[in-house]
């Protein structure tokens, strides 16, 4: 079954770090980039960054540069997202999502076709 | 950065209603626009990519249109399982709109 299974909810204190995992199954893990997206209470979805599971290269959204690290373990088909120096505004549901590309008439379109169910991270003193 | 603005932020509709959601980009994004449906506790679901291409398995009552800076998602006849939040995404730099919550009237 093609799916992304994320780790369970976390509660952290301000200043701490959190590491969320996303295990892929049912497809070739190294063939598709993976993204991380979060949704804070009352706000819209926010793209955090992406990792290429094949070589491990990453691209992060500017606002998370220096605070987020995305890694992968090809032996377990798992990607990880670690966020440091947590503050209350980081309270959110964090999702992993698979990248797909569709090309037509010489134009390529990118989208996220498979998502995990999300991991709630609560930052509270 | 390309900003995405959705309207309305919420709406109330009855089963069978036609629902239209609009997404505006701060600059032209051609047809590089996706639509997602998400519900609490569930994995978000891709509905439409490339502005108007229906993802496999998505009911045909969902349709997308537009290009450049203005896009719409239409649900032709709202069903009980369609009560959810809908978000657009531009795929140049992956920015999402603020979401539209569709509630029961």
Coordinates of C-alpha atoms in Angstrom, one line a residue:
Chain A
X1 CA 0.0 0.0 0.0
X2 CA 1.4 3.4 -1.0
X3 CA 1.5 5.5 2.1
X4 CA 3.4 7.9 4.3
X5 CA 3.3 7.1 8.1
X6 CA 4.4 9.8 10.4
X7 CA 5.5 9.6 14.0
X8 CA 3.3 10.5 16.9
X9 CA 2.4 13.8 18.6
X10 CA 5.1 15.6 20.6
X11 CA 5.0 18.2 23.4
X12 CA 8.1 20.3 23.8
X13 CA 9.2 23.3 25.8
X14 CA 10.3 26.5 24.3
X15 CA 13.9 26.4 23.2
X16 CA 13.9 22.6 22.7
X17 CA 14.1 20.6 19.4
X18 CA 11.7 18.2 17.8
X19 CA 12.4 15.5 15.2
X20 CA 9.5 14.2 13.2
X21 CA 9.7 11.1 11.1
X22 CA 7.9 10.0 7.9
X23 CA 8.2 6.4 6.7
X24 CA 7.3 5.7 3.1
X25 CA 6.1 2.4 1.8
X26 CA 4.6 1.0 -1.4
X27 CA 6.9 2.8 -3.8
X28 CA 10.5 3.4 -4.6
X29 CA 11.6 5.8 -1.8
X30 CA 14.6 7.3 -3.7
X31 CA 12.6 8.2 -6.8
X32 CA 10.6 11.1 -5.4
X33 CA 11.5 14.2 -3.5
X34 CA 9.8 14.7 -0.2
X35 CA 8.5 18.0 1.2
X36 CA 7.5 19.1 4.7
X37 CA 4.5 21.4 5.2
X38 CA 3.0 22.7 8.4
X39 CA -0.3 24.2 9.5
X40 CA -0.5 26.3 12.7
X41 CA -3.9 26.7 14.4
X42 CA -6.1 29.1 12.4
X43 CA -3.5 29.5 9.7
X44 CA -2.9 28.2 6.2
X45 CA -0.5 25.5 5.0
X46 CA 3.1 26.6 5.0
X47 CA 5.9 25.0 3.0
X48 CA 9.0 24.3 5.0
X49 CA 11.4 22.6 2.6
X50 CA 12.3 19.6 0.6
X51 CA 14.7 16.7 0.5
X52 CA 15.9 14.5 -2.3
X53 CA 15.9 11.0 -0.7
X54 CA 18.4 9.8 -3.3
X55 CA 21.3 12.0 -2.6
X56 CA 20.1 13.8 0.6
X57 CA 20.3 17.3 -0.9
X58 CA 17.9 19.8 0.7
X59 CA 16.2 23.1 0.0
X60 CA 14.7 25.1 2.9
X61 CA 12.2 27.9 2.9
X62 CA 14.0 31.1 3.8
X63 CA 12.2 31.6 7.1
X64 CA 13.3 28.3 8.4
X65 CA 16.9 28.5 7.2
X66 CA 19.3 27.8 10.1
X67 CA 16.6 26.2 12.3
X68 CA 15.4 23.2 10.3
X69 CA 17.3 20.1 9.2
X70 CA 15.8 17.5 6.8
X71 CA 17.5 14.1 6.6
X72 CA 16.7 10.6 5.3
X73 CA 17.5 7.0 6.0
X74 CA 17.3 5.0 2.8
X75 CA 17.6 1.7 4.7
X76 CA 14.3 2.3 6.3
X77 CA 12.7 4.6 3.7
X78 CA 12.3 7.3 6.2
X79 CA 12.7 11.0 6.1
X80 CA 13.1 13.2 9.1
X81 CA 12.5 16.9 9.9
X82 CA 14.2 18.4 12.9
X83 CA 13.2 21.9 14.0
X84 CA 15.4 23.7 16.6
X85 CA 14.9 26.6 19.0
X86 CA 11.2 25.9 19.3
X87 CA 8.8 28.7 20.2
X88 CA 5.1 28.8 20.8
X89 CA 4.5 29.9 17.2
X90 CA 5.9 26.5 16.0
X91 CA 2.8 24.8 17.5
X92 CA 1.4 23.2 14.4
X93 CA 0.6 20.0 12.6
X94 CA 3.6 19.0 10.5
X95 CA 3.0 17.0 7.3
X96 CA 5.3 15.2 4.9
X97 CA 4.3 15.1 1.3
X98 CA 5.6 13.4 -1.8
X99 CA 6.6 15.4 -4.8
X100 CA 5.4 14.5 -8.3
X101 CA 6.0 16.1 -11.7
X102 CA 3.8 16.0 -14.7
X103 CA 5.1 17.3 -18.0
X104 CA 2.9 18.3 -20.9
X105 CA 3.7 20.2 -24.1
X106 CA 7.2 21.0 -22.8
X107 CA 5.9 22.5 -19.5
X108 CA 6.4 20.7 -16.3
X109 CA 4.0 21.0 -13.3
X110 CA 4.9 20.1 -9.7
X111 CA 2.4 19.0 -7.0
X112 CA 2.2 16.9 -3.9
X113 CA 0.3 13.7 -4.6
X114 CA 0.7 11.7 -1.4
X115 CA 0.6 13.1 2.2
X116 CA 1.1 11.8 5.7
X117 CA -1.7 12.2 8.3
X118 CA 0.3 14.8 10.1
X119 CA 2.2 15.1 13.4
X120 CA 1.0 17.6 16.1
X121 CA 3.8 19.4 17.7
X122 CA 2.8 21.5 20.7
X123 CA 5.3 24.0 22.2
X124 CA 4.4 25.0 25.6
X125 CA 6.1 25.9 28.9
Chain B
X1 CA 7.9 35.8 -3.1
X2 CA 4.6 34.9 -4.9
X3 CA 1.7 35.5 -2.5
X4 CA -1.5 33.5 -2.9
X5 CA -4.8 34.9 -1.7
X6 CA -7.9 32.8 -1.4
X7 CA -11.5 33.9 -1.1
X8 CA -13.7 33.5 0.7
X9 CA -11.9 32.3 3.9
X10 CA -15.1 30.4 4.8
X11 CA -18.5 29.7 3.4
X12 CA -21.7 27.9 4.3
X13 CA -23.4 25.8 1.7
X14 CA -26.1 23.0 1.5
X15 CA -25.8 19.6 0.0
X16 CA -26.4 19.9 -3.7
X17 CA -25.1 23.5 -3.9
X18 CA -22.6 24.7 -6.5
X19 CA -19.6 26.1 -4.7
X20 CA -16.8 28.3 -6.2
X21 CA -13.5 29.2 -4.5
X22 CA -11.1 31.8 -5.9
X23 CA -7.4 31.9 -5.6
X24 CA -5.3 34.9 -6.8
X25 CA -1.6 35.0 -7.3
X26 CA 0.5 38.2 -6.7
X27 CA 2.1 37.6 -10.1
X28 CA 1.5 35.4 -13.1
X29 CA 2.1 31.8 -12.5
X30 CA 0.8 30.5 -15.8
X31 CA -1.1 27.4 -15.0
X32 CA 1.1 26.2 -12.1
X33 CA -1.7 26.0 -9.6
X34 CA -2.8 23.1 -7.5
X35 CA -5.8 22.5 -5.2
X36 CA -6.0 20.3 -2.1
X37 CA -8.7 19.2 0.2
X38 CA -7.9 18.7 3.9
X39 CA -9.8 17.5 6.9
X40 CA -8.7 17.4 10.6
X41 CA -6.8 14.2 11.4
X42 CA -6.6 13.1 7.8
X43 CA -3.9 13.3 5.1
X44 CA -4.5 16.2 2.7
X45 CA -5.7 15.1 -0.7
X46 CA -4.6 16.5 -4.1
X47 CA -7.7 17.4 -6.2
X48 CA -6.4 19.4 -9.1
X49 CA -3.0 20.1 -10.6
X50 CA -1.9 22.3 -13.4
X51 CA -4.9 24.5 -12.8
X52 CA -7.5 22.1 -14.4
X53 CA -6.2 18.5 -14.4
X54 CA -8.2 16.2 -12.2
X55 CA -6.1 13.9 -10.1
X56 CA -7.0 10.2 -10.5
X57 CA -9.8 9.0 -8.3
X58 CA -11.2 12.5 -7.6
X59 CA -14.9 12.8 -8.4
X60 CA -15.8 14.7 -11.5
X61 CA -17.9 17.2 -9.6
X62 CA -14.6 18.9 -8.8
X63 CA -13.1 21.2 -11.5
X64 CA -10.5 23.8 -11.8
X65 CA -10.0 26.7 -14.2
X66 CA -7.9 29.8 -14.7
X67 CA -4.4 30.9 -15.7
X68 CA -2.1 33.8 -15.0
X69 CA -3.2 35.2 -11.7
X70 CA -6.8 34.2 -11.1
X71 CA -8.0 30.6 -10.6
X72 CA -11.2 28.9 -9.4
X73 CA -12.1 25.6 -7.9
X74 CA -15.7 24.6 -8.4
X75 CA -17.7 21.8 -6.8
X76 CA -20.7 21.3 -9.0
X77 CA -22.9 19.6 -6.5
X78 CA -21.7 19.7 -2.9
X79 CA -21.8 16.3 -1.2
X80 CA -21.6 15.5 2.6
X81 CA -18.1 14.3 2.3
X82 CA -17.0 17.6 0.7
X83 CA -17.2 19.6 3.9
X84 CA -13.5 20.4 4.4
X85 CA -10.9 23.0 4.0
X86 CA -9.6 23.7 0.5
X87 CA -6.2 25.2 -0.3
X88 CA -4.6 26.4 -3.4
X89 CA -0.8 26.2 -4.0
X90 CA 1.4 27.8 -6.6
X91 CA 4.1 25.3 -7.7
X92 CA 6.9 27.8 -8.5
X93 CA 7.9 28.1 -4.9
X94 CA 5.2 26.0 -3.3
X95 CA 3.3 28.8 -1.5
X96 CA -0.2 28.0 -0.3
X97 CA -3.2 30.2 0.0
X98 CA -4.8 30.8 3.4
X99 CA -7.5 28.1 2.8
X100 CA -11.3 28.1 2.5
X101 CA -13.4 26.3 5.0
X102 CA -16.6 24.8 3.6
X103 CA -19.2 24.4 6.3
X104 CA -22.7 22.9 6.5
X105 CA -25.5 25.5 6.1

